[in-house]
Short mmCIF file of C-alpha atoms in Angstrom, two decimals:
data_model
loop_
_atom_site.label_atom_id
_atom_site.label_comp_id
_atom_site.label_asym_id
_atom_site.label_seq_id
_atom_site.Cartn_x
_atom_site.Cartn_y
_atom_site.Cartn_z
CA LYS A 14 49.66 -72.66 -30.52
CA GLN A 15 51.93 -70.85 -33.04
CA ASP A 16 49.89 -67.66 -32.58
CA GLN A 17 50.38 -67.92 -28.85
CA GLU A 18 54.16 -68.37 -29.21
CA ASP A 19 54.36 -65.29 -31.41
CA SER A 20 52.26 -63.11 -29.12
CA PRO A 21 54.04 -59.76 -28.69
CA ILE A 22 53.44 -59.89 -24.93
CA LEU A 23 55.05 -63.34 -24.55
CA LEU A 24 57.89 -62.39 -26.86
CA LYS A 25 58.57 -59.24 -24.80
CA ILE A 26 58.72 -61.32 -21.61
CA GLU A 27 61.14 -63.71 -23.33
CA LEU A 28 63.17 -60.75 -24.62
CA SER A 29 63.38 -59.27 -21.15
CA GLU A 30 64.71 -62.55 -19.76
CA TYR A 31 67.35 -63.01 -22.50
CA SER A 32 68.44 -59.38 -22.02
CA ARG A 33 68.73 -59.90 -18.27
CA LEU A 34 70.91 -62.97 -18.95
CA LYS A 35 72.85 -60.96 -21.55
CA ASP A 36 72.17 -63.62 -24.16
CA TRP A 37 72.24 -61.02 -26.92
CA ASN A 38 72.01 -63.45 -29.85
CA LYS A 39 68.71 -64.91 -28.57
CA ALA A 40 67.53 -61.42 -27.62
CA PHE A 41 68.29 -60.25 -31.16
CA GLU A 42 66.25 -63.09 -32.72
CA ILE A 43 63.27 -62.28 -30.52
CA SER A 44 63.66 -58.54 -31.00
CA GLU A 45 63.44 -58.99 -34.78
CA LYS A 46 60.23 -61.05 -34.35
CA ILE A 47 58.77 -58.36 -32.11
CA LEU A 48 59.65 -55.65 -34.62
CA ASN A 49 57.71 -57.53 -37.31
CA LEU A 50 54.62 -57.67 -35.06
CA ASP A 51 54.91 -54.38 -33.21
CA SER A 52 56.68 -51.38 -34.66
CA SER A 53 56.28 -49.25 -31.53
CA LEU A 54 58.97 -46.82 -30.44
CA GLU A 55 59.69 -48.99 -27.38
CA SER A 56 60.32 -52.05 -29.59
CA LYS A 57 62.60 -50.07 -31.90
CA LEU A 58 64.61 -48.65 -28.99
CA SER A 59 65.04 -52.14 -27.56
CA TYR A 60 66.13 -53.43 -30.98
CA ILE A 61 68.75 -50.65 -31.28
CA SER A 62 70.22 -51.46 -27.85
CA ILE A 63 70.48 -55.15 -28.67
CA CYS A 64 72.07 -54.45 -32.06
CA LEU A 65 74.66 -52.23 -30.36
CA GLU A 66 75.46 -55.00 -27.84
CA LEU A 67 76.19 -57.32 -30.79
CA ASN A 68 78.07 -54.67 -32.82
CA LYS A 69 75.38 -54.80 -35.49
CA ASN A 70 76.04 -51.09 -35.84
CA GLU A 71 74.60 -50.59 -39.32
CA LYS A 72 71.27 -52.17 -38.34
CA ALA A 73 71.17 -50.06 -35.16
CA PHE A 74 72.01 -46.89 -37.05
CA LYS A 75 69.32 -47.42 -39.72
CA VAL A 76 66.54 -47.86 -37.14
CA ALA A 77 67.89 -45.04 -34.93
CA GLU A 78 68.06 -42.66 -37.89
CA GLU A 79 64.49 -43.56 -38.86
CA ILE A 80 63.01 -42.96 -35.39
CA TYR A 81 65.13 -39.86 -34.76
CA SER A 82 63.77 -38.13 -37.85
CA SER A 83 60.24 -38.23 -36.40
CA ASN A 84 60.98 -38.06 -32.64
CA LYS A 85 63.76 -35.46 -32.27
CA GLY A 86 62.42 -34.21 -28.94
CA ASN A 87 62.36 -37.61 -27.22
CA GLU A 88 65.38 -38.07 -24.89
CA ASP A 89 65.46 -41.86 -25.25
CA VAL A 90 65.47 -41.50 -29.02
CA GLN A 91 68.17 -38.81 -28.87
CA LEU A 92 70.41 -41.08 -26.78
CA ALA A 93 69.79 -44.13 -28.98
CA TYR A 94 70.64 -42.02 -32.02
CA ILE A 95 73.83 -40.67 -30.41
CA ARG A 96 74.91 -44.15 -29.29
CA SER A 97 74.34 -45.52 -32.79
CA LEU A 98 76.15 -42.57 -34.42
CA ILE A 99 79.19 -43.26 -32.22
CA SER A 100 79.11 -47.02 -32.85
CA TYR A 101 78.64 -46.48 -36.59
CA GLY A 102 81.75 -44.27 -36.67
CA LYS A 103 80.02 -40.90 -37.00
CA GLN A 104 81.74 -39.28 -34.01
CA LYS A 105 81.70 -35.77 -35.48
CA GLU A 106 77.92 -35.85 -35.93
CA ALA A 107 77.50 -37.34 -32.45
CA ARG A 108 79.66 -34.61 -30.88
CA THR A 109 77.72 -31.87 -32.70
CA LEU A 110 74.38 -33.25 -31.48
CA ILE A 111 75.67 -33.70 -27.92
CA GLU A 112 76.88 -30.10 -27.76
CA GLU A 113 73.57 -28.92 -29.22
CA LEU A 114 71.51 -30.82 -26.62
CA LEU A 115 73.62 -30.15 -23.48
CA PRO A 116 72.53 -26.55 -22.66
CA ASN A 117 68.82 -27.40 -22.25
CA ALA A 118 69.13 -30.98 -20.99
CA THR A 119 67.75 -32.27 -17.67
CA SER A 120 70.32 -33.47 -15.10
CA LYS A 121 69.78 -37.12 -16.02
CA MET A 122 70.08 -36.36 -19.73
CA LYS A 123 73.17 -34.18 -19.15
CA SER A 124 74.79 -37.10 -17.34
CA SER A 125 74.06 -39.41 -20.28
CA LEU A 126 75.26 -36.85 -22.82
CA TYR A 127 78.54 -36.27 -20.97
CA TYR A 128 78.99 -40.03 -20.72
CA GLN A 129 78.45 -40.44 -24.48
CA ARG A 130 80.88 -37.58 -25.09
CA SER A 131 83.48 -39.38 -22.94
CA ARG A 132 83.28 -42.31 -25.37
CA ILE A 133 84.55 -40.15 -28.24
CA GLU A 134 87.10 -37.99 -26.43
CA THR A 135 90.58 -38.22 -27.92
CA THR A 136 92.65 -37.65 -24.79
CA GLU A 137 92.54 -39.24 -21.35
CA GLU A 138 92.24 -35.79 -19.78
CA LYS A 139 89.13 -34.90 -21.83
CA LYS A 140 87.63 -38.35 -21.20
CA LEU A 141 88.15 -37.92 -17.45
CA SER A 142 86.60 -34.46 -17.57
CA SER A 143 83.50 -35.72 -19.40
CA LEU A 144 83.11 -38.67 -17.02
CA ARG A 145 83.37 -36.36 -14.00
CA SER A 146 80.81 -33.99 -15.54
CA SER A 147 78.55 -37.00 -16.08
CA LEU A 148 78.79 -37.87 -12.37
CA THR A 149 78.26 -34.25 -11.31
CA ALA A 150 74.95 -34.30 -13.20
CA ASN A 151 74.03 -37.76 -11.87
CA PRO A 152 76.27 -39.40 -9.24
CA ARG A 153 74.49 -42.74 -9.86
CA ASN A 154 75.43 -43.07 -13.54
CA GLN A 155 76.71 -46.67 -13.55
CA ASP A 156 78.30 -46.40 -17.00
CA ALA A 157 80.39 -43.38 -15.97
CA LEU A 158 81.37 -45.00 -12.66
CA PHE A 159 82.41 -48.21 -14.38
CA ASP A 160 84.42 -46.37 -17.04
CA LEU A 161 86.23 -44.45 -14.28
CA TYR A 162 87.00 -47.80 -12.62
CA LYS A 163 88.45 -49.09 -15.93
CA LEU A 164 90.43 -45.92 -16.52
CA TYR A 165 92.09 -46.01 -13.10
CA PHE A 166 92.57 -49.78 -13.25
CA ASN A 167 94.45 -49.42 -16.54
CA LYS A 168 96.66 -46.77 -14.91
CA ASN A 169 97.39 -49.24 -12.06
CA ASP A 170 95.75 -46.86 -9.59
CA TYR A 171 93.91 -49.70 -7.85
CA ARG A 172 92.70 -47.63 -4.88
CA LYS A 173 90.83 -45.16 -7.10
CA ALA A 174 89.66 -48.01 -9.34
CA GLN A 175 88.19 -49.77 -6.31
CA TYR A 176 86.54 -46.55 -5.12
CA TYR A 177 84.55 -46.34 -8.36
CA LEU A 178 83.91 -50.08 -8.61
CA LYS A 179 82.47 -50.16 -5.08
CA GLN A 180 80.01 -47.44 -6.10
CA VAL A 181 78.97 -49.52 -9.10
CA ILE A 182 78.48 -52.54 -6.82
CA SER A 183 76.37 -50.50 -4.38
CA LEU A 184 74.05 -49.65 -7.30
CA ASN A 185 74.00 -53.21 -8.59
CA PRO A 186 74.84 -55.53 -5.65
CA SER A 187 73.79 -58.79 -7.32
CA ASN A 188 76.06 -58.44 -10.37
CA GLU A 189 78.51 -61.33 -10.03
CA ASN A 190 80.90 -59.85 -12.59
CA TYR A 191 81.40 -56.68 -10.51
CA ILE A 192 81.87 -58.71 -7.33
CA LYS A 193 84.49 -60.85 -9.09
CA LEU A 194 86.31 -57.74 -10.35
CA ASN A 195 86.32 -56.34 -6.82
CA SER A 196 87.84 -59.51 -5.33
CA GLU A 197 90.55 -59.40 -8.04
CA LEU A 198 91.22 -55.79 -7.01
CA GLU A 199 91.39 -56.82 -3.35
CA SER A 200 94.19 -59.28 -4.17
CA LEU A 201 96.08 -56.57 -6.11
CA LEU A 202 95.81 -54.20 -3.15
CA LYS A 203 97.36 -56.67 -0.65
#
């Protein structure tokens, strides 16, 4: 029975469910078990994402650095490495890598790179520019849309905030958090 409980396949199903529920502490426990049984790239990328959700930035960075050194051409690895660099406080290195990757990136990758760059911009104007570039490359980038919502919301520009939030909701219509935010916006717009 213990062998069955620790089966990588069952653990991955469990991990998927805890991630869907955003129960990051449980997901982290399971992710560590999976990593001990299966050191695949997919498992390491999942582990990095979960660590970043929990602000376990050093753990994320160590694994990201390890996989990046042997998979520099893999876009998922590049993004995980950039995300962990930013979260670990290595913005300069992240910016250098982003600028290096942008010229030859696919549209989807460009969108992700611009989004990551927006996270480390020092002025609102530069942040806005990077977020808009992200959406030009991929109009369905939920992270960029949601950050634009937050940016306009914080400026009390509720119309523009709602414009971006409604796009996020159209991409993810069952997310109760987004629906709740939209109804709060509705009351502010009355």
